[in-house]
């Protein structure tokens, strides 16, 4: 239940670019790649690699909140 409430809080923060990155850059390209290259995501979203990387980082941060845990880089 908590994750649903957090999702409702995060949703208004998402921008059109976030949806473009998730839908086209990641989801649609997963049929061609196990791990979608950042360059492909950036090309689909029509942004530079740095912007795509930044937005993916923000989405990952929200994903950690939504799943109820923190992501760790160990």
PDB file of N, CA, C and O in Angstrom:
ATOM      1  N   UNK A   1       0.818  -1.195   0.000  1.00  0.00           N
ATOM      2  CA  UNK A   1       0.000   0.000   0.000  1.00  0.00           C
ATOM      3  C   UNK A   1       0.864   1.262   0.000  1.00  0.00           C
ATOM      4  O   UNK A   1       0.549   2.217  -0.671  1.00  0.00           O
ATOM      5  N   UNK A   2       1.959   1.210   0.737  1.00  0.00           N
ATOM      6  CA  UNK A   2       2.840   2.372   0.806  1.00  0.00           C
ATOM      7  C   UNK A   2       3.416   2.695  -0.554  1.00  0.00           C
ATOM      8  O   UNK A   2       3.490   3.858  -0.950  1.00  0.00           O
ATOM      9  N   UNK A   3       3.812   1.658  -1.329  1.00  0.00           N
ATOM     10  CA  UNK A   3       4.400   1.925  -2.640  1.00  0.00           C
ATOM     11  C   UNK A   3       3.391   2.580  -3.580  1.00  0.00           C
ATOM     12  O   UNK A   3       3.773   3.393  -4.409  1.00  0.00           O
ATOM     13  N   UNK A   4       2.128   2.247  -3.456  1.00  0.00           N
ATOM     14  CA  UNK A   4       1.110   2.896  -4.291  1.00  0.00           C
ATOM     15  C   UNK A   4       1.005   4.373  -3.950  1.00  0.00           C
ATOM     16  O   UNK A   4       0.866   5.212  -4.835  1.00  0.00           O
ATOM     17  N   UNK A   5       1.082   4.690  -2.673  1.00  0.00           N
ATOM     18  CA  UNK A   5       1.031   6.097  -2.265  1.00  0.00           C
ATOM     19  C   UNK A   5       2.255   6.845  -2.767  1.00  0.00           C
ATOM     20  O   UNK A   5       2.150   7.977  -3.229  1.00  0.00           O
ATOM     21  N   UNK A   6       3.416   6.215  -2.685  1.00  0.00           N
ATOM     22  CA  UNK A   6       4.625   6.847  -3.207  1.00  0.00           C
ATOM     23  C   UNK A   6       4.546   7.033  -4.713  1.00  0.00           C
ATOM     24  O   UNK A   6       5.007   8.032  -5.245  1.00  0.00           O
ATOM     25  N   UNK A   7       3.955   6.056  -5.407  1.00  0.00           N
ATOM     26  CA  UNK A   7       3.801   6.173  -6.859  1.00  0.00           C
ATOM     27  C   UNK A   7       2.922   7.373  -7.199  1.00  0.00           C
ATOM     28  O   UNK A   7       3.201   8.110  -8.151  1.00  0.00           O
ATOM     29  N   UNK A   8       1.877   7.563  -6.443  1.00  0.00           N
ATOM     30  CA  UNK A   8       1.001   8.709  -6.678  1.00  0.00           C
ATOM     31  C   UNK A   8       1.727  10.027  -6.425  1.00  0.00           C
ATOM     32  O   UNK A   8       1.456  11.027  -7.076  1.00  0.00           O
ATOM     33  N   UNK A   9       2.670  10.021  -5.496  1.00  0.00           N
ATOM     34  CA  UNK A   9       3.458  11.229  -5.241  1.00  0.00           C
ATOM     35  C   UNK A   9       4.483  11.461  -6.345  1.00  0.00           C
ATOM     36  O   UNK A   9       4.753  12.591  -6.718  1.00  0.00           O
ATOM     37  N   UNK A  10       5.086  10.389  -6.867  1.00  0.00           N
ATOM     38  CA  UNK A  10       6.137  10.525  -7.882  1.00  0.00           C
ATOM     39  C   UNK A  10       5.559  10.844  -9.258  1.00  0.00           C
ATOM     40  O   UNK A  10       6.198  11.549 -10.041  1.00  0.00           O
ATOM     41  N   UNK A  11       4.378  10.353  -9.565  1.00  0.00           N
ATOM     42  CA  UNK A  11       3.809  10.504 -10.908  1.00  0.00           C
ATOM     43  C   UNK A  11       3.757  11.956 -11.388  1.00  0.00           C
ATOM     44  O   UNK A  11       4.164  12.236 -12.519  1.00  0.00           O
ATOM     45  N   UNK A  12       3.287  12.894 -10.565  1.00  0.00           N
ATOM     46  CA  UNK A  12       3.257  14.285 -11.053  1.00  0.00           C
ATOM     47  C   UNK A  12       4.633  14.856 -11.351  1.00  0.00           C
ATOM     48  O   UNK A  12       4.756  15.819 -12.097  1.00  0.00           O
ATOM     49  N   UNK A  13       5.668  14.266 -10.766  1.00  0.00           N
ATOM     50  CA  UNK A  13       7.026  14.757 -11.006  1.00  0.00           C
ATOM     51  C   UNK A  13       7.592  14.292 -12.335  1.00  0.00           C
ATOM     52  O   UNK A  13       8.593  14.831 -12.800  1.00  0.00           O
ATOM     53  N   UNK A  14       6.991  13.279 -12.942  1.00  0.00           N
ATOM     54  CA  UNK A  14       7.483  12.759 -14.215  1.00  0.00           C
ATOM     55  C   UNK A  14       7.202  13.747 -15.334  1.00  0.00           C
ATOM     56  O   UNK A  14       6.160  14.391 -15.371  1.00  0.00           O
ATOM     57  N   UNK A  15       8.147  13.849 -16.235  1.00  0.00           N
ATOM     58  CA  UNK A  15       7.989  14.742 -17.379  1.00  0.00           C
ATOM     59  C   UNK A  15       7.777  13.907 -18.632  1.00  0.00           C
ATOM     60  O   UNK A  15       7.998  12.694 -18.633  1.00  0.00           O
ATOM     61  N   UNK A  16       7.371  14.567 -19.704  1.00  0.00           N
ATOM     62  CA  UNK A  16       7.189  13.864 -20.979  1.00  0.00           C
ATOM     63  C   UNK A  16       8.459  13.132 -21.377  1.00  0.00           C
ATOM     64  O   UNK A  16       8.413  12.017 -21.893  1.00  0.00           O
ATOM     65  N   UNK A  17       9.594  13.746 -21.119  1.00  0.00           N
ATOM     66  CA  UNK A  17      10.877  13.128 -21.438  1.00  0.00           C
ATOM     67  C   UNK A  17      11.051  11.808 -20.680  1.00  0.00           C
ATOM     68  O   UNK A  17      11.553  10.836 -21.237  1.00  0.00           O
ATOM     69  N   UNK A  18      10.625  11.768 -19.418  1.00  0.00           N
ATOM     70  CA  UNK A  18      10.737  10.536 -18.638  1.00  0.00           C
ATOM     71  C   UNK A  18       9.930   9.409 -19.284  1.00  0.00           C
ATOM     72  O   UNK A  18      10.392   8.273 -19.379  1.00  0.00           O
ATOM     73  N   UNK A  19       8.729   9.720 -19.738  1.00  0.00           N
ATOM     74  CA  UNK A  19       7.906   8.710 -20.389  1.00  0.00           C
ATOM     75  C   UNK A  19       8.514   8.276 -21.722  1.00  0.00           C
ATOM     76  O   UNK A  19       8.466   7.102 -22.079  1.00  0.00           O
ATOM     77  N   UNK A  20       9.091   9.229 -22.457  1.00  0.00           N
ATOM     78  CA  UNK A  20       9.741   8.894 -23.728  1.00  0.00           C
ATOM     79  C   UNK A  20      10.932   7.973 -23.499  1.00  0.00           C
ATOM     80  O   UNK A  20      11.146   7.005 -24.236  1.00  0.00           O
ATOM     81  N   UNK A  21      11.697   8.251 -22.460  1.00  0.00           N
ATOM     82  CA  UNK A  21      12.848   7.411 -22.134  1.00  0.00           C
ATOM     83  C   UNK A  21      12.392   6.019 -21.737  1.00  0.00           C
ATOM     84  O   UNK A  21      12.931   5.013 -22.206  1.00  0.00           O
ATOM     85  N   UNK A  22      11.385   5.938 -20.871  1.00  0.00           N
ATOM     86  CA  UNK A  22      10.929   4.632 -20.393  1.00  0.00           C
ATOM     87  C   UNK A  22      10.258   3.821 -21.484  1.00  0.00           C
ATOM     88  O   UNK A  22      10.563   2.640 -21.672  1.00  0.00           O
ATOM     89  N   UNK A  23       9.338   4.427 -22.200  1.00  0.00           N
ATOM     90  CA  UNK A  23       8.541   3.687 -23.179  1.00  0.00           C
ATOM     91  C   UNK A  23       9.358   3.287 -24.398  1.00  0.00           C
ATOM     92  O   UNK A  23       9.434   2.127 -24.762  1.00  0.00           O
ATOM     93  N   UNK A  24       9.936   4.258 -25.023  1.00  0.00           N
ATOM     94  CA  UNK A  24      10.634   3.974 -26.275  1.00  0.00           C
ATOM     95  C   UNK A  24      12.086   3.622 -26.084  1.00  0.00           C
ATOM     96  O   UNK A  24      12.575   2.647 -26.635  1.00  0.00           O
ATOM     97  N   UNK A  25      12.744   4.429 -25.267  1.00  0.00           N
ATOM     98  CA  UNK A  25      14.163   4.212 -25.091  1.00  0.00           C
ATOM     99  C   UNK A  25      14.487   2.892 -24.420  1.00  0.00           C
ATOM    100  O   UNK A  25      15.413   2.199 -24.812  1.00  0.00           O
ATOM    101  N   UNK A  26      13.718   2.521 -23.436  1.00  0.00           N
ATOM    102  CA  UNK A  26      14.011   1.293 -22.694  1.00  0.00           C
ATOM    103  C   UNK A  26      13.085   0.154 -23.111  1.00  0.00           C
ATOM    104  O   UNK A  26      13.526  -0.876 -23.620  1.00  0.00           O
ATOM    105  N   UNK A  27      11.787   0.337 -22.913  1.00  0.00           N
ATOM    106  CA  UNK A  27      10.840  -0.765 -23.101  1.00  0.00           C
ATOM    107  C   UNK A  27      10.847  -1.334 -24.519  1.00  0.00           C
ATOM    108  O   UNK A  27      10.970  -2.550 -24.712  1.00  0.00           O
ATOM    109  N   UNK A  28      10.728  -0.498 -25.519  1.00  0.00           N
ATOM    110  CA  UNK A  28      10.672  -0.994 -26.894  1.00  0.00           C
ATOM    111  C   UNK A  28      12.005  -1.580 -27.362  1.00  0.00           C
ATOM    112  O   UNK A  28      12.030  -2.495 -28.176  1.00  0.00           O
ATOM    113  N   UNK A  29      13.105  -1.042 -26.850  1.00  0.00           N
ATOM    114  CA  UNK A  29      14.413  -1.548 -27.251  1.00  0.00           C
ATOM    115  C   UNK A  29      14.822  -2.818 -26.509  1.00  0.00           C
ATOM    116  O   UNK A  29      15.809  -3.455 -26.881  1.00  0.00           O
ATOM    117  N   UNK A  30      14.098  -3.190 -25.471  1.00  0.00           N
ATOM    118  CA  UNK A  30      14.428  -4.413 -24.740  1.00  0.00           C
ATOM    119  C   UNK A  30      14.240  -5.656 -25.618  1.00  0.00           C
ATOM    120  O   UNK A  30      14.821  -6.689 -25.343  1.00  0.00           O
ATOM    121  N   UNK A  31      13.479  -5.561 -26.668  1.00  0.00           N
ATOM    122  CA  UNK A  31      13.319  -6.732 -27.547  1.00  0.00           C
ATOM    123  C   UNK A  31      14.566  -6.974 -28.396  1.00  0.00           C
ATOM    124  O   UNK A  31      14.759  -8.054 -28.935  1.00  0.00           O
ATOM    125  N   UNK A  32      15.423  -5.955 -28.490  1.00  0.00           N
ATOM    126  CA  UNK A  32      16.659  -6.087 -29.260  1.00  0.00           C
ATOM    127  C   UNK A  32      17.893  -6.271 -28.384  1.00  0.00           C
ATOM    128  O   UNK A  32      18.922  -6.728 -28.863  1.00  0.00           O
ATOM    129  N   UNK A  33      17.798  -5.879 -27.121  1.00  0.00           N
ATOM    130  CA  UNK A  33      18.959  -5.892 -26.228  1.00  0.00           C
ATOM    131  C   UNK A  33      18.549  -6.414 -24.860  1.00  0.00           C
ATOM    132  O   UNK A  33      17.446  -6.148 -24.402  1.00  0.00           O
ATOM    133  N   UNK A  34      19.467  -7.112 -24.219  1.00  0.00           N
ATOM    134  CA  UNK A  34      19.238  -7.463 -22.817  1.00  0.00           C
ATOM    135  C   UNK A  34      19.436  -6.210 -21.955  1.00  0.00           C
ATOM    136  O   UNK A  34      18.693  -5.958 -21.013  1.00  0.00           O
ATOM    137  N   UNK A  35      20.471  -5.457 -22.276  1.00  0.00           N
ATOM    138  CA  UNK A  35      20.743  -4.169 -21.639  1.00  0.00           C
ATOM    139  C   UNK A  35      20.775  -3.134 -22.755  1.00  0.00           C
ATOM    140  O   UNK A  35      21.633  -3.176 -23.616  1.00  0.00           O
ATOM    141  N   UNK A  36      19.833  -2.207 -22.750  1.00  0.00           N
ATOM    142  CA  UNK A  36      19.737  -1.214 -23.816  1.00  0.00           C
ATOM    143  C   UNK A  36      20.871  -0.192 -23.652  1.00  0.00           C
ATOM    144  O   UNK A  36      21.026   0.391 -22.580  1.00  0.00           O
ATOM    145  N   UNK A  37      21.669  -0.001 -24.695  1.00  0.00           N
ATOM    146  CA  UNK A  37      22.760   0.985 -24.606  1.00  0.00           C
ATOM    147  C   UNK A  37      22.215   2.398 -24.374  1.00  0.00           C
ATOM    148  O   UNK A  37      21.186   2.790 -24.933  1.00  0.00           O
ATOM    149  N   UNK A  38      22.918   3.136 -23.543  1.00  0.00           N
ATOM    150  CA  UNK A  38      22.516   4.501 -23.219  1.00  0.00           C
ATOM    151  C   UNK A  38      22.403   5.356 -24.476  1.00  0.00           C
ATOM    152  O   UNK A  38      21.512   6.197 -24.582  1.00  0.00           O
ATOM    153  N   UNK A  39      23.269   5.120 -25.427  1.00  0.00           N
ATOM    154  CA  UNK A  39      23.221   5.890 -26.681  1.00  0.00           C
ATOM    155  C   UNK A  39      21.910   5.651 -27.426  1.00  0.00           C
ATOM    156  O   UNK A  39      21.358   6.578 -28.021  1.00  0.00           O
ATOM    157  N   UNK A  40      21.403   4.419 -27.408  1.00  0.00           N
ATOM    158  CA  UNK A  40      20.120   4.113 -28.059  1.00  0.00           C
ATOM    159  C   UNK A  40      18.969   4.812 -27.348  1.00  0.00           C
ATOM    160  O   UNK A  40      18.047   5.322 -27.991  1.00  0.00           O
ATOM    161  N   UNK A  41      19.009   4.816 -26.018  1.00  0.00           N
ATOM    162  CA  UNK A  41      17.962   5.490 -25.245  1.00  0.00           C
ATOM    163  C   UNK A  41      17.973   6.981 -25.552  1.00  0.00           C
ATOM    164  O   UNK A  41      16.925   7.574 -25.815  1.00  0.00           O
ATOM    165  N   UNK A  42      19.155   7.573 -25.557  1.00  0.00           N
ATOM    166  CA  UNK A  42      19.275   9.009 -25.839  1.00  0.00           C
ATOM    167  C   UNK A  42      18.801   9.331 -27.255  1.00  0.00           C
ATOM    168  O   UNK A  42      18.092  10.319 -27.468  1.00  0.00           O
ATOM    169  N   UNK A  43      19.177   8.490 -28.224  1.00  0.00           N
ATOM    170  CA  UNK A  43      18.771   8.730 -29.609  1.00  0.00           C
ATOM    171  C   UNK A  43      17.250   8.686 -29.739  1.00  0.00           C
ATOM    172  O   UNK A  43      16.642   9.547 -30.366  1.00  0.00           O
ATOM    173  N   UNK A  44      16.614   7.692 -29.130  1.00  0.00           N
ATOM    174  CA  UNK A  44      15.162   7.579 -29.226  1.00  0.00           C
ATOM    175  C   UNK A  44      14.476   8.770 -28.557  1.00  0.00           C
ATOM    176  O   UNK A  44      13.491   9.299 -29.071  1.00  0.00           O
ATOM    177  N   UNK A  45      14.985   9.179 -27.394  1.00  0.00           N
ATOM    178  CA  UNK A  45      14.371  10.281 -26.656  1.00  0.00           C
ATOM    179  C   UNK A  45      14.729  11.651 -27.229  1.00  0.00           C
ATOM    180  O   UNK A  45      14.195  12.664 -26.798  1.00  0.00           O
ATOM    181  N   UNK A  46      15.666  11.650 -28.200  1.00  0.00           N
ATOM    182  CA  UNK A  46      16.122  12.882 -28.844  1.00  0.00           C
ATOM    183  C   UNK A  46      16.751  13.864 -27.846  1.00  0.00           C
ATOM    184  O   UNK A  46      16.421  15.049 -27.821  1.00  0.00           O
ATOM    185  N   UNK A  47      17.628  13.300 -27.009  1.00  0.00           N
ATOM    186  CA  UNK A  47      18.400  14.117 -26.071  1.00  0.00           C
ATOM    187  C   UNK A  47      19.849  13.653 -26.119  1.00  0.00           C
ATOM    188  O   UNK A  47      20.157  12.614 -26.706  1.00  0.00           O
ATOM    189  N   UNK A  48      20.731  14.417 -25.489  1.00  0.00           N
ATOM    190  CA  UNK A  48      22.119  13.974 -25.437  1.00  0.00           C
ATOM    191  C   UNK A  48      22.269  12.887 -24.367  1.00  0.00           C
ATOM    192  O   UNK A  48      21.384  12.677 -23.541  1.00  0.00           O
ATOM    193  N   UNK A  49      23.383  12.195 -24.409  1.00  0.00           N
ATOM    194  CA  UNK A  49      23.624  11.064 -23.515  1.00  0.00           C
ATOM    195  C   UNK A  49      23.620  11.506 -22.048  1.00  0.00           C
ATOM    196  O   UNK A  49      23.107  10.799 -21.181  1.00  0.00           O
ATOM    197  N   UNK A  50      24.157  12.690 -21.761  1.00  0.00           N
ATOM    198  CA  UNK A  50      24.214  13.176 -20.384  1.00  0.00           C
ATOM    199  C   UNK A  50      22.815  13.397 -19.819  1.00  0.00           C
ATOM    200  O   UNK A  50      22.533  13.056 -18.670  1.00  0.00           O
ATOM    201  N   UNK A  51      21.916  13.964 -20.628  1.00  0.00           N
ATOM    202  CA  UNK A  51      20.540  14.186 -20.182  1.00  0.00           C
ATOM    203  C   UNK A  51      19.826  12.865 -19.958  1.00  0.00           C
ATOM    204  O   UNK A  51      19.129  12.690 -18.950  1.00  0.00           O
ATOM    205  N   UNK A  52      19.997  11.933 -20.879  1.00  0.00           N
ATOM    206  CA  UNK A  52      19.367  10.617 -20.718  1.00  0.00           C
ATOM    207  C   UNK A  52      19.879   9.930 -19.463  1.00  0.00           C
ATOM    208  O   UNK A  52      19.100   9.345 -18.698  1.00  0.00           O
ATOM    209  N   UNK A  53      21.165  10.014 -19.208  1.00  0.00           N
ATOM    210  CA  UNK A  53      21.752   9.398 -18.023  1.00  0.00           C
ATOM    211  C   UNK A  53      21.204  10.035 -16.749  1.00  0.00           C
ATOM    212  O   UNK A  53      20.869   9.335 -15.779  1.00  0.00           O
ATOM    213  N   UNK A  54      21.094  11.351 -16.738  1.00  0.00           N
ATOM    214  CA  UNK A  54      20.556  12.055 -15.576  1.00  0.00           C
ATOM    215  C   UNK A  54      19.118  11.637 -15.300  1.00  0.00           C
ATOM    216  O   UNK A  54      18.757  11.325 -14.163  1.00  0.00           O
ATOM    217  N   UNK A  55      18.277  11.623 -16.345  1.00  0.00           N
ATOM    218  CA  UNK A  55      16.864  11.273 -16.147  1.00  0.00           C
ATOM    219  C   UNK A  55      16.715   9.810 -15.723  1.00  0.00           C
ATOM    220  O   UNK A  55      15.886   9.486 -14.881  1.00  0.00           O
ATOM    221  N   UNK A  56      17.534   8.923 -16.280  1.00  0.00           N
ATOM    222  CA  UNK A  56      17.493   7.524 -15.853  1.00  0.00           C
ATOM    223  C   UNK A  56      17.892   7.395 -14.393  1.00  0.00           C
ATOM    224  O   UNK A  56      17.330   6.576 -13.658  1.00  0.00           O
ATOM    225  N   UNK A  57      18.849   8.193 -13.956  1.00  0.00           N
ATOM    226  CA  UNK A  57      19.241   8.191 -12.552  1.00  0.00           C
ATOM    227  C   UNK A  57      18.100   8.622 -11.646  1.00  0.00           C
ATOM    228  O   UNK A  57      17.867   8.026 -10.596  1.00  0.00           O
ATOM    229  N   UNK A  58      17.378   9.672 -12.065  1.00  0.00           N
ATOM    230  CA  UNK A  58      16.221  10.125 -11.291  1.00  0.00           C
ATOM    231  C   UNK A  58      15.136   9.059 -11.263  1.00  0.00           C
ATOM    232  O   UNK A  58      14.538   8.803 -10.218  1.00  0.00           O
ATOM    233  N   UNK A  59      14.885   8.435 -12.398  1.00  0.00           N
ATOM    234  CA  UNK A  59      13.876   7.373 -12.447  1.00  0.00           C
ATOM    235  C   UNK A  59      14.287   6.200 -11.572  1.00  0.00           C
ATOM    236  O   UNK A  59      13.455   5.594 -10.894  1.00  0.00           O
ATOM    237  N   UNK A  60      15.570   5.879 -11.549  1.00  0.00           N
ATOM    238  CA  UNK A  60      16.067   4.802 -10.698  1.00  0.00           C
ATOM    239  C   UNK A  60      15.891   5.156  -9.228  1.00  0.00           C
ATOM    240  O   UNK A  60      15.511   4.300  -8.424  1.00  0.00           O
ATOM    241  N   UNK A  61      16.134   6.405  -8.873  1.00  0.00           N
ATOM    242  CA  UNK A  61      15.927   6.838  -7.488  1.00  0.00           C
ATOM    243  C   UNK A  61      14.466   6.666  -7.088  1.00  0.00           C
ATOM    244  O   UNK A  61      14.156   6.176  -6.008  1.00  0.00           O
ATOM    245  N   UNK A  62      13.555   7.079  -7.967  1.00  0.00           N
ATOM    246  CA  UNK A  62      12.130   6.907  -7.675  1.00  0.00           C
ATOM    247  C   UNK A  62      11.764   5.438  -7.612  1.00  0.00           C
ATOM    248  O   UNK A  62      10.947   5.024  -6.809  1.00  0.00           O
ATOM    249  N   UNK A  63      12.377   4.624  -8.466  1.00  0.00           N
ATOM    250  CA  UNK A  63      12.114   3.182  -8.457  1.00  0.00           C
ATOM    251  C   UNK A  63      12.503   2.542  -7.143  1.00  0.00           C
ATOM    252  O   UNK A  63      11.822   1.669  -6.637  1.00  0.00           O
ATOM    253  N   UNK A  64      13.618   2.992  -6.562  1.00  0.00           N
ATOM    254  CA  UNK A  64      14.036   2.481  -5.261  1.00  0.00           C
ATOM    255  C   UNK A  64      13.033   2.843  -4.179  1.00  0.00           C
ATOM    256  O   UNK A  64      12.728   2.054  -3.299  1.00  0.00           O
ATOM    257  N   UNK A  65      12.489   4.052  -4.276  1.00  0.00           N
ATOM    258  CA  UNK A  65      11.480   4.461  -3.324  1.00  0.00           C
ATOM    259  C   UNK A  65      10.196   3.655  -3.506  1.00  0.00           C
ATOM    260  O   UNK A  65       9.560   3.238  -2.540  1.00  0.00           O
ATOM    261  N   UNK A  66       9.826   3.452  -4.775  1.00  0.00           N
ATOM    262  CA  UNK A  66       8.568   2.775  -5.055  1.00  0.00           C
ATOM    263  C   UNK A  66       8.613   1.300  -4.686  1.00  0.00           C
ATOM    264  O   UNK A  66       7.607   0.713  -4.315  1.00  0.00           O
ATOM    265  N   UNK A  67       9.778   0.695  -4.783  1.00  0.00           N
ATOM    266  CA  UNK A  67       9.883  -0.736  -4.467  1.00  0.00           C
ATOM    267  C   UNK A  67      10.032  -0.956  -2.968  1.00  0.00           C
ATOM    268  O   UNK A  67      10.055  -2.084  -2.510  1.00  0.00           O
ATOM    269  N   UNK A  68      10.148   0.128  -2.225  1.00  0.00           N
ATOM    270  CA  UNK A  68      10.228   0.012  -0.780  1.00  0.00           C
ATOM    271  C   UNK A  68      11.631  -0.176  -0.253  1.00  0.00           C
ATOM    272  O   UNK A  68      11.845  -0.379   0.919  1.00  0.00           O
ATOM    273  N   UNK A  69      12.610  -0.124  -1.128  1.00  0.00           N
ATOM    274  CA  UNK A  69      13.993  -0.297  -0.687  1.00  0.00           C
ATOM    275  C   UNK A  69      14.893   0.700  -1.355  1.00  0.00           C
ATOM    276  O   UNK A  69      14.518   1.355  -2.312  1.00  0.00           O
ATOM    277  N   UNK A  70      16.064   0.784  -0.858  1.00  0.00           N
ATOM    278  CA  UNK A  70      17.056   1.661  -1.463  1.00  0.00           C
ATOM    279  C   UNK A  70      17.938   0.833  -2.360  1.00  0.00           C
ATOM    280  O   UNK A  70      18.202  -0.325  -2.078  1.00  0.00           O
ATOM    281  N   UNK A  71      18.377   1.426  -3.439  1.00  0.00           N
ATOM    282  CA  UNK A  71      19.298   0.722  -4.321  1.00  0.00           C
ATOM    283  C   UNK A  71      20.707   0.909  -3.802  1.00  0.00           C
ATOM    284  O   UNK A  71      21.041   1.966  -3.278  1.00  0.00           O
ATOM    285  N   UNK A  72      21.518  -0.107  -3.916  1.00  0.00           N
ATOM    286  CA  UNK A  72      22.899   0.025  -3.468  1.00  0.00           C
ATOM    287  C   UNK A  72      23.828  -0.352  -4.600  1.00  0.00           C
ATOM    288  O   UNK A  72      23.503  -1.169  -5.446  1.00  0.00           O
ATOM    289  N   UNK A  73      24.985   0.247  -4.596  1.00  0.00           N
ATOM    290  CA  UNK A  73      25.968  -0.016  -5.637  1.00  0.00           C
ATOM    291  C   UNK A  73      27.125  -0.803  -5.029  1.00  0.00           C
ATOM    292  O   UNK A  73      28.235  -0.327  -4.913  1.00  0.00           O
ATOM    293  N   UNK A  74      26.861  -2.011  -4.585  1.00  0.00           N
ATOM    294  CA  UNK A  74      27.927  -2.826  -4.013  1.00  0.00           C
ATOM    295  C   UNK A  74      28.412  -3.844  -4.983  1.00  0.00           C
ATOM    296  O   UNK A  74      27.764  -4.246  -5.879  1.00  0.00           O
TER     297      UNK A  74
END
